[in-house]
PDB file of C-alpha atoms in Angstrom:
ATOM      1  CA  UNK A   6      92.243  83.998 108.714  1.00 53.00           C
ATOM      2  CA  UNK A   7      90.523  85.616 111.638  1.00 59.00           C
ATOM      3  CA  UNK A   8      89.929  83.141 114.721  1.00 85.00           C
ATOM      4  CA  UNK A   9      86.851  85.294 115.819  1.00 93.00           C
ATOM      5  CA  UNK A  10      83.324  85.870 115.022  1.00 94.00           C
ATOM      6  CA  UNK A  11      80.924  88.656 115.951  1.00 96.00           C
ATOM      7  CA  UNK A  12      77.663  89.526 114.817  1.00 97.00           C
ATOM      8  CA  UNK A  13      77.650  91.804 111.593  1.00 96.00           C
ATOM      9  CA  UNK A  14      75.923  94.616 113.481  1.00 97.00           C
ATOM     10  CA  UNK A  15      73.938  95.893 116.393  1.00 98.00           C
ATOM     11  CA  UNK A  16      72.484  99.085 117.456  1.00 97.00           C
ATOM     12  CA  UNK A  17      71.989 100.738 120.469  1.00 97.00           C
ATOM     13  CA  UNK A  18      70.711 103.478 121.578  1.00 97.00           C
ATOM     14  CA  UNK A  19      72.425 106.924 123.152  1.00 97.00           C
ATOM     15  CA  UNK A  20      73.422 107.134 126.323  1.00 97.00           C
ATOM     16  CA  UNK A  21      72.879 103.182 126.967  1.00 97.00           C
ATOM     17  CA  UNK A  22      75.788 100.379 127.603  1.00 97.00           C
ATOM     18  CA  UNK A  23      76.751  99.028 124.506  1.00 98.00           C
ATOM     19  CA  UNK A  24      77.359  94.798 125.125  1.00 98.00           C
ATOM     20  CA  UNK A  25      80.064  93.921 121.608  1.00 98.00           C
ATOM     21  CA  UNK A  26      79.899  89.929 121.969  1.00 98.00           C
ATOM     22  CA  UNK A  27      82.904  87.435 120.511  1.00 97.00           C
ATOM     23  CA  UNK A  28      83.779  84.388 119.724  1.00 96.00           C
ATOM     24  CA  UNK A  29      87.135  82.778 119.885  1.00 94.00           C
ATOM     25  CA  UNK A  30      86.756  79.088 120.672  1.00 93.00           C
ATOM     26  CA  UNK A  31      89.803  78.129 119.871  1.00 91.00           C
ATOM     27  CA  UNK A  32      91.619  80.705 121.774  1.00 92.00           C
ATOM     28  CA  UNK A  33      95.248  79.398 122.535  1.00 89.00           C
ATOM     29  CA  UNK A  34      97.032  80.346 126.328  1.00 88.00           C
ATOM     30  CA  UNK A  35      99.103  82.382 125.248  1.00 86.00           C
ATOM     31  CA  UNK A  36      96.599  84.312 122.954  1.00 90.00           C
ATOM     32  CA  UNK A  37      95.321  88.096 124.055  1.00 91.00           C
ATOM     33  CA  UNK A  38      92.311  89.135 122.928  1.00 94.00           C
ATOM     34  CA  UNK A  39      92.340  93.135 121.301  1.00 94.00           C
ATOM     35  CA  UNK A  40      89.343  95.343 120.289  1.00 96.00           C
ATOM     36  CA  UNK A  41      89.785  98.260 118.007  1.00 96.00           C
ATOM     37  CA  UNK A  42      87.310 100.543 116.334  1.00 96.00           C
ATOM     38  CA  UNK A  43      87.680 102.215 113.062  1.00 95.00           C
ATOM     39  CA  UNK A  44      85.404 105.423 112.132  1.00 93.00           C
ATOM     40  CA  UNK A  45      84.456 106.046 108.871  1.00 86.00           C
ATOM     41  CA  UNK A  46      87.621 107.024 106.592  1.00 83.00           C
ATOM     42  CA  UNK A  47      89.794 107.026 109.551  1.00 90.00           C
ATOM     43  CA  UNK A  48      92.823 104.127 110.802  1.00 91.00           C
ATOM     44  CA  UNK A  49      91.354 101.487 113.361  1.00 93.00           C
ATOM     45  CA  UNK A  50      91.958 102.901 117.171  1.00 93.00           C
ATOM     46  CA  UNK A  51      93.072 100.620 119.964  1.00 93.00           C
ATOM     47  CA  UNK A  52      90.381  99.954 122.044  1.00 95.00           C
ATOM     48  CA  UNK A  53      91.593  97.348 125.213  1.00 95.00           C
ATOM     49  CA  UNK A  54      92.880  94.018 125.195  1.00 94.00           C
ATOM     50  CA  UNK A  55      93.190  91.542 127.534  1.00 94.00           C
ATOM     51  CA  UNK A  56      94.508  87.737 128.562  1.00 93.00           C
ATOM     52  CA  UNK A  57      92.402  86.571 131.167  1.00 91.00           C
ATOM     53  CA  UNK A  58      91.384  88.473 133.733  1.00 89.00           C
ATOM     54  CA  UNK A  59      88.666  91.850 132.851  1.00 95.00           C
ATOM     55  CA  UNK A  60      89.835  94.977 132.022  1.00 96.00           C
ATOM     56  CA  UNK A  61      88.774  98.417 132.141  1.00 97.00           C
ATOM     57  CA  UNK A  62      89.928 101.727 131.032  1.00 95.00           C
ATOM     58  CA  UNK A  63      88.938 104.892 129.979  1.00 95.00           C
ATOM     59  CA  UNK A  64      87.085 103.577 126.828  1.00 94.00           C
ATOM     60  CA  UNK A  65      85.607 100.477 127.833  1.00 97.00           C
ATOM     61  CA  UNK A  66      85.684  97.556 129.562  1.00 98.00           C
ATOM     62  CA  UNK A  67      86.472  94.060 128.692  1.00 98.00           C
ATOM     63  CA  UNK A  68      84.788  90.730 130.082  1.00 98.00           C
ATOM     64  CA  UNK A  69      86.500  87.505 129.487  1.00 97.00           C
ATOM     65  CA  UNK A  70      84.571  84.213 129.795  1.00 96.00           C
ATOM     66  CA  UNK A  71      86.502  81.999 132.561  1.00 95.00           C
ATOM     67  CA  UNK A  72      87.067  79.342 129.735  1.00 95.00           C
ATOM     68  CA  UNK A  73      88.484  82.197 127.091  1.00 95.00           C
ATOM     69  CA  UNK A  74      86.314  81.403 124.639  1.00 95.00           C
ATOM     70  CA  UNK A  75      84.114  83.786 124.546  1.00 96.00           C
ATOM     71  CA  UNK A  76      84.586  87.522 125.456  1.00 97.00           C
ATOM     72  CA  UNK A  77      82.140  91.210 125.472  1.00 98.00           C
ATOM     73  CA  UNK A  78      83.205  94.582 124.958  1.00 98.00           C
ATOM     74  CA  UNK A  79      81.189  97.170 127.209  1.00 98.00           C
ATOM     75  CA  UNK A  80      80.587 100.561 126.171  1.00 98.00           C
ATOM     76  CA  UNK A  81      79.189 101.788 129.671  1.00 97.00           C
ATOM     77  CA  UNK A  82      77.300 105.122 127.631  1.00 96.00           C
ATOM     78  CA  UNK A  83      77.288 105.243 124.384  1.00 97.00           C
ATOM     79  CA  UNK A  84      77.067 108.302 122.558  1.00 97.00           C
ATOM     80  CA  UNK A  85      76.445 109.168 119.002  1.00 97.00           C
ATOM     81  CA  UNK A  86      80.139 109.433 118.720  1.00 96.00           C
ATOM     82  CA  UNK A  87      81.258 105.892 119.111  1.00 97.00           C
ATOM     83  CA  UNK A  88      79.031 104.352 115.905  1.00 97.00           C
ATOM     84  CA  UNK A  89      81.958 102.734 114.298  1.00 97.00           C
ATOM     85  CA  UNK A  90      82.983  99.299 112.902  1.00 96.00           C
ATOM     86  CA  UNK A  91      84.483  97.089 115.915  1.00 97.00           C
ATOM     87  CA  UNK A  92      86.750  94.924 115.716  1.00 96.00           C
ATOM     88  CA  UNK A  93      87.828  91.767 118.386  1.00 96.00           C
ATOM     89  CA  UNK A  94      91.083  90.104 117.390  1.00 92.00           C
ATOM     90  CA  UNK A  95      93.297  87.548 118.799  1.00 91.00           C
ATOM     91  CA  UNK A  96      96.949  87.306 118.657  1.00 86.00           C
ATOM     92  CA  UNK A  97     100.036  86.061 120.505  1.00 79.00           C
ATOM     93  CA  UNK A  98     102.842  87.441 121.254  1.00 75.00           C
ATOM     94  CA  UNK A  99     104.330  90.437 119.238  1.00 71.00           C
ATOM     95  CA  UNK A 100     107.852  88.853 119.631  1.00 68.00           C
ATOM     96  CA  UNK A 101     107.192  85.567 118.092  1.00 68.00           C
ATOM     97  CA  UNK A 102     105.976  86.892 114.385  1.00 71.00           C
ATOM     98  CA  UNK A 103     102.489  87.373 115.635  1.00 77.00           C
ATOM     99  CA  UNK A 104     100.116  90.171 113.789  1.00 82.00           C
ATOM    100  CA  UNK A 105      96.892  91.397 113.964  1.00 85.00           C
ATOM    101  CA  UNK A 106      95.120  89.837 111.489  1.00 85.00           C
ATOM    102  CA  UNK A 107      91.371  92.040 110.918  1.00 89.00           C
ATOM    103  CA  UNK A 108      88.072  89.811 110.385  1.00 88.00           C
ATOM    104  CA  UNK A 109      85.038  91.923 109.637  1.00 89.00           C
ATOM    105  CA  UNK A 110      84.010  93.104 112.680  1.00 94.00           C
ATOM    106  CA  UNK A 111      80.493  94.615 113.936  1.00 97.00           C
ATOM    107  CA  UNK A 112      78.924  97.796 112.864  1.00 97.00           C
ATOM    108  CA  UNK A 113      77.483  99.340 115.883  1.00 98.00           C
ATOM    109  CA  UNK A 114      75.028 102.263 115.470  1.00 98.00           C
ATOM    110  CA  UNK A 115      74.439 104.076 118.191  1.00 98.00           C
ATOM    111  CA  UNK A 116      70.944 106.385 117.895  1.00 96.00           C
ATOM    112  CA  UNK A 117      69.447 109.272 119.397  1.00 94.00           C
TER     113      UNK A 117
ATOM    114  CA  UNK B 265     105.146 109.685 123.014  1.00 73.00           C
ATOM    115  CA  UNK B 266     105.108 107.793 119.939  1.00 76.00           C
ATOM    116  CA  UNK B 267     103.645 109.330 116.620  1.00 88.00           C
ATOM    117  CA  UNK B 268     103.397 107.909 113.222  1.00 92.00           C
ATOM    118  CA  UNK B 269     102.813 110.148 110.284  1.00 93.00           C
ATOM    119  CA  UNK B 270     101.667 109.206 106.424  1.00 94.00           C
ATOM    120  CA  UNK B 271     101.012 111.046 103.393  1.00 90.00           C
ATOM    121  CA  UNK B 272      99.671 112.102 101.442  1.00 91.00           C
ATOM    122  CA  UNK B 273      96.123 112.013 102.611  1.00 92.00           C
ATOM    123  CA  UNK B 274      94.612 111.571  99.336  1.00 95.00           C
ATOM    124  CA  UNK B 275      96.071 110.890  95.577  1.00 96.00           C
ATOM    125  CA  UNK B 276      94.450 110.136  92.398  1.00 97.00           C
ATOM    126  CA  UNK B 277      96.612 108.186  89.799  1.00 97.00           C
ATOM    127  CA  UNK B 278      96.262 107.011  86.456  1.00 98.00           C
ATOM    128  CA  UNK B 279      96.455 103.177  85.772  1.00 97.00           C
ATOM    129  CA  UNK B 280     100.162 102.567  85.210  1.00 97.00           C
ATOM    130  CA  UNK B 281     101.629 105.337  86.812  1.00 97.00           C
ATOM    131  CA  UNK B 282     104.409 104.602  89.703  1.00 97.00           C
ATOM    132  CA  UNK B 283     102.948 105.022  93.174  1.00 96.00           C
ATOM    133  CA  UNK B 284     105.125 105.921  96.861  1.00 96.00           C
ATOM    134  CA  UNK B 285     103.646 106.304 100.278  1.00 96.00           C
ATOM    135  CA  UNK B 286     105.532 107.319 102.951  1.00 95.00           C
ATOM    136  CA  UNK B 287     105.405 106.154 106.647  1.00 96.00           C
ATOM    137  CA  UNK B 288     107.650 107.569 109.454  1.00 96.00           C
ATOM    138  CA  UNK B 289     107.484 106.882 113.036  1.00 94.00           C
ATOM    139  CA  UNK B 290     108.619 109.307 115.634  1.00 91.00           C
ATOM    140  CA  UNK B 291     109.486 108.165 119.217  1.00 86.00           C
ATOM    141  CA  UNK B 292     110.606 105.039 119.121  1.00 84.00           C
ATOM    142  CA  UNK B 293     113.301 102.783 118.091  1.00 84.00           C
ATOM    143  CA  UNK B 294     113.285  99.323 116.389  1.00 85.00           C
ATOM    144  CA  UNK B 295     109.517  99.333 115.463  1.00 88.00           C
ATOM    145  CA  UNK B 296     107.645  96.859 113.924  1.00 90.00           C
ATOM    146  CA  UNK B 297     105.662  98.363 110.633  1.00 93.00           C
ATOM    147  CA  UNK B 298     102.955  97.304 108.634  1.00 93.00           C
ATOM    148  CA  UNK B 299     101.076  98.108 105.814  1.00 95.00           C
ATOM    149  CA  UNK B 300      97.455  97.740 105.518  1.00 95.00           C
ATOM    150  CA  UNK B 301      94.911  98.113 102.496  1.00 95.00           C
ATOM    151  CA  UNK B 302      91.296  98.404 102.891  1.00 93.00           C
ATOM    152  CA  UNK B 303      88.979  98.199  99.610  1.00 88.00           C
ATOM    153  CA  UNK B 304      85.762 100.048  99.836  1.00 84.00           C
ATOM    154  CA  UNK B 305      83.336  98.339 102.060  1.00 80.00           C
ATOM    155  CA  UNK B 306      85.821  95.404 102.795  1.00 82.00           C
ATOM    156  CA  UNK B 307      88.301  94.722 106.079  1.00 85.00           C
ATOM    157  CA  UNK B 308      91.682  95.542 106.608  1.00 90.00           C
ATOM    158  CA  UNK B 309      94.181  93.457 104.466  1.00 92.00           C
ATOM    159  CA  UNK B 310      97.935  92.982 105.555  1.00 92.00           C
ATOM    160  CA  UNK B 311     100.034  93.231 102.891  1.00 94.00           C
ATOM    161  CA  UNK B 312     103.760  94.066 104.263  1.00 94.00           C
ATOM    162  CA  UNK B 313     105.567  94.041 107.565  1.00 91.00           C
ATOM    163  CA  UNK B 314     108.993  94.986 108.884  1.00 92.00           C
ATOM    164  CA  UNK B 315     110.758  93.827 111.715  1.00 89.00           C
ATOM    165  CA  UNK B 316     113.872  95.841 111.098  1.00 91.00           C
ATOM    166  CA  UNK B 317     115.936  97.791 107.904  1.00 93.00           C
ATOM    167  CA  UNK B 318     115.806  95.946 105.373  1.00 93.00           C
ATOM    168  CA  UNK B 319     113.487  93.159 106.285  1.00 92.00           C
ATOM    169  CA  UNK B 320     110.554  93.033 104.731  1.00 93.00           C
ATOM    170  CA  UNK B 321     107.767  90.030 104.519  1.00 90.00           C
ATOM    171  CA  UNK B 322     104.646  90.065 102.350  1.00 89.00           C
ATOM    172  CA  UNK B 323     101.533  88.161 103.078  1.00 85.00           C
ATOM    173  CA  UNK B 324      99.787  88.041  99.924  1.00 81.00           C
ATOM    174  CA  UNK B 325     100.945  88.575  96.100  1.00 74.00           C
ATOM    175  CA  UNK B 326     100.222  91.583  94.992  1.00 80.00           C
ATOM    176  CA  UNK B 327     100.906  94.108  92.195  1.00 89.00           C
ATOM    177  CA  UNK B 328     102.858  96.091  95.305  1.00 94.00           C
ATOM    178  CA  UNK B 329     106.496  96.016  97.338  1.00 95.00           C
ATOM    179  CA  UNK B 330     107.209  97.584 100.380  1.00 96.00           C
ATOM    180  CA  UNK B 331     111.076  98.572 101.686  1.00 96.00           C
ATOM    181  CA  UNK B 332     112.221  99.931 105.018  1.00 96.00           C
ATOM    182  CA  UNK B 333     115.407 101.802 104.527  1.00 95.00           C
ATOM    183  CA  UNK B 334     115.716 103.310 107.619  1.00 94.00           C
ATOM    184  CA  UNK B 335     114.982 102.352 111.057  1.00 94.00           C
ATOM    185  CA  UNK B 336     111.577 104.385 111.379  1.00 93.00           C
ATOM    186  CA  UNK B 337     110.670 105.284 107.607  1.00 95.00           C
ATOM    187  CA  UNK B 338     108.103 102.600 105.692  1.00 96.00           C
ATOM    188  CA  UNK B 339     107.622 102.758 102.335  1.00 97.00           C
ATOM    189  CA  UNK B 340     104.985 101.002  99.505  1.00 96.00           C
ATOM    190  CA  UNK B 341     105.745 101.148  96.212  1.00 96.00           C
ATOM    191  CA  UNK B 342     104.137 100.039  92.955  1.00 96.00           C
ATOM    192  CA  UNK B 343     106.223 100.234  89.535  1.00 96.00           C
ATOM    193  CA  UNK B 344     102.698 100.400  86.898  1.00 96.00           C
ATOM    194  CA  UNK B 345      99.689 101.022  89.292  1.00 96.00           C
ATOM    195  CA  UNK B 346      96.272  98.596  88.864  1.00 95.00           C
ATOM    196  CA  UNK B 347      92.624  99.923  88.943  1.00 95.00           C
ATOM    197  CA  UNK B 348      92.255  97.318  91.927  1.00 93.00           C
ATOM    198  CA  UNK B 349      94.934  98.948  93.787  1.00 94.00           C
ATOM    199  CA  UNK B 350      92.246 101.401  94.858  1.00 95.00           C
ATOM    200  CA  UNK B 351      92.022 101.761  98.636  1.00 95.00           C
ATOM    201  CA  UNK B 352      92.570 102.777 101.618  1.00 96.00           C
ATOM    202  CA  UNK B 353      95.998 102.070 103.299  1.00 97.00           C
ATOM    203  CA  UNK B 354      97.190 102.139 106.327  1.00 96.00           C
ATOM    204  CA  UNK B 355     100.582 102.143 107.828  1.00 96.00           C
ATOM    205  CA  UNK B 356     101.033 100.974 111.720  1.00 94.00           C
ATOM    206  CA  UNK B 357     103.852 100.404 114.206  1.00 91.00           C
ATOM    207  CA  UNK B 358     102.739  97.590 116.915  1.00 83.00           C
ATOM    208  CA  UNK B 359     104.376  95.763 119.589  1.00 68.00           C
ATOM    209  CA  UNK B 360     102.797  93.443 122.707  1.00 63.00           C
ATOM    210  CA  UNK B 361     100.436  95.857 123.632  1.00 70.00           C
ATOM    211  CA  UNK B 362      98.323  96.637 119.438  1.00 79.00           C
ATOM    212  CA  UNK B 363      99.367  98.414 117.214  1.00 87.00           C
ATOM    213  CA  UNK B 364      99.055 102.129 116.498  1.00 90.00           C
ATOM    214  CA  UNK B 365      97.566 103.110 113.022  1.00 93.00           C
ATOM    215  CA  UNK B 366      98.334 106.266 110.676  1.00 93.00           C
ATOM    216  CA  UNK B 367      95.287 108.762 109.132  1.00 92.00           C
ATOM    217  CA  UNK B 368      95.767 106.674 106.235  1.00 94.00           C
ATOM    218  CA  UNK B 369      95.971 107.230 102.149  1.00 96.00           C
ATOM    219  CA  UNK B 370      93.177 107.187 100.484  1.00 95.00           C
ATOM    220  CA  UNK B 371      93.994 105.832  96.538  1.00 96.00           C
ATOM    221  CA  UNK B 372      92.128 106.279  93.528  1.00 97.00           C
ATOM    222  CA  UNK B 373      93.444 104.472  90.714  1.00 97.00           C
ATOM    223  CA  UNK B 374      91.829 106.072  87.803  1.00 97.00           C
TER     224      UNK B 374
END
C-alpha cells in the first residue's frame, strides 16, 4: 500500500508556482521521498527525490518538513505543459528489495 | 546513457489469444526491471520484478508471468489473454536514485 496521501487534485494557473503537498507520517529514516509525473498515455517521469534536506533541480524543487512527515513539491512557473497526474512516493533503499509502490496521486491542471 | 525500449506501442487481441511484450534496456548492466499495469482511470499496479536472469517475483496473482532471460531483456507473457487484462503497461529499470519508465503498451483485450 502507498504510505502517502495527497489531495486528489488542484489547479493552478499559468505561469504561477505550483505548491504539490504530501503526507507521509510514518516516514521511516532511511525512507526517500520521490515525485514523478505521468502525462496522459505516457510512462510516469522522475521528477526529484529527496531524504532530508531540500532539493532543487531543473524541474522543481522539493521542501521537506524538519520532522519528515510532511513534504511540497514546487513548480516555480507552471505552464500549460506540466498538467499531469503527480505522484509523491516513499521508498527505501533500492538494494534491500525496496520498490516504488504508486498511490493515486494529484491531478494538477494548470490554466491559461 | 541508459535507454529502455518496449513494444509494441499498441495491440489489440482477442480474449484467449497468447500475449508477449518485450522490454530491453540499453546502457547498463545488472538492472533491476519491473512491470507495471495501469487500468483506465486507475494507478500504476506492480505486477513483476527482476533482480537478475532468471529471477523473477510477482506481487499479485494474476492471469500473467513475466521471465528475464537475459541480463537486459524483460518479458510478460500470458498463455489465454482476459478481457481485464486491458491496460496500459509499463516496463522500468530503477535503482537508488527512481526508476526510469518505457512509452508503454497500450492493450486492448477484445
Amino acid at each position: 500500500d502507498a504510505k502517502t496521501t495527497q489531495p486528489p487534485s488542484m489547479d493552478c494557473a499559468e505561469g504561477r508556482a505550483a505548491n504539490l503537498p504530501c503526507n507521509h507520517s510514518t516516514i521511516s529514516g532511511n525512507e526517500y521521498v520521490y515525485w514523478y509525473r505521468q502525462i496522459h498515455s505516457q510512462g510516469p517521469q522522475y521528477i526529484i527525490h529527496g531524504l532530508k534536506n531540500n532539493e532543487t533541480n531543473e524541474m522543481a524543487s522539493l521542501i521537506i518538513t524538519e520532522d519528515r512527515k510532511s513534504s511540497t513539491l514546487i513548480l516555480p512557473h507552471a505552464t500549460l505543459r506540466d498538467t499531469a497526474v503527480y505522484y509523491c512516493i516513499v521508498r527505501g533503499p533500492e538494494e534491500y528489495g525496496n520498490k516504488l509502490v504508486f498511490g493515486a496521486g494529484t491531478i494538477l491542471r494548470v490554466k491559461s | 546513457s541508459q535507454t529502455i525500449h518496449q513494444w509494441p506501442a499498441t495491440l489489440v487481441q482477442p480474449v484467449g489469444s497468447p500475449l508477449s511484450l518485450e522490454c530491453t534496456v540499453e546502457g547498463t548492466s545488472n538492472p533491476n526491471l519491473y512491470w507495471y499495469r495501469q487500468a483506465a482511470g486507475r494507478g500504476l499496479q506492480l505486477l513483476f520484478y527482476s533482480v537478475g536472469i532468471g529471477q523473477i517475483s510477482s506481487e499479485v496473482p494474476q492471469n500473467l508471468s513475466a521471465s528475464r532471460p537475459q541480463d537486459r531483456q524483460f518479458i510478460l507473457s500470458s498463455k489465454k489473454l482476459l478481457l481485464s487484462d486491458s491496460g496500459f503497461y509499463l516496463c522500468a529499470w530503477g535503482g537508488n536514485y527512481g526508476y526510469t519508465f518505457g512509452s508503454g503498451t497500450r492493450l486492448t483485450v477484445v
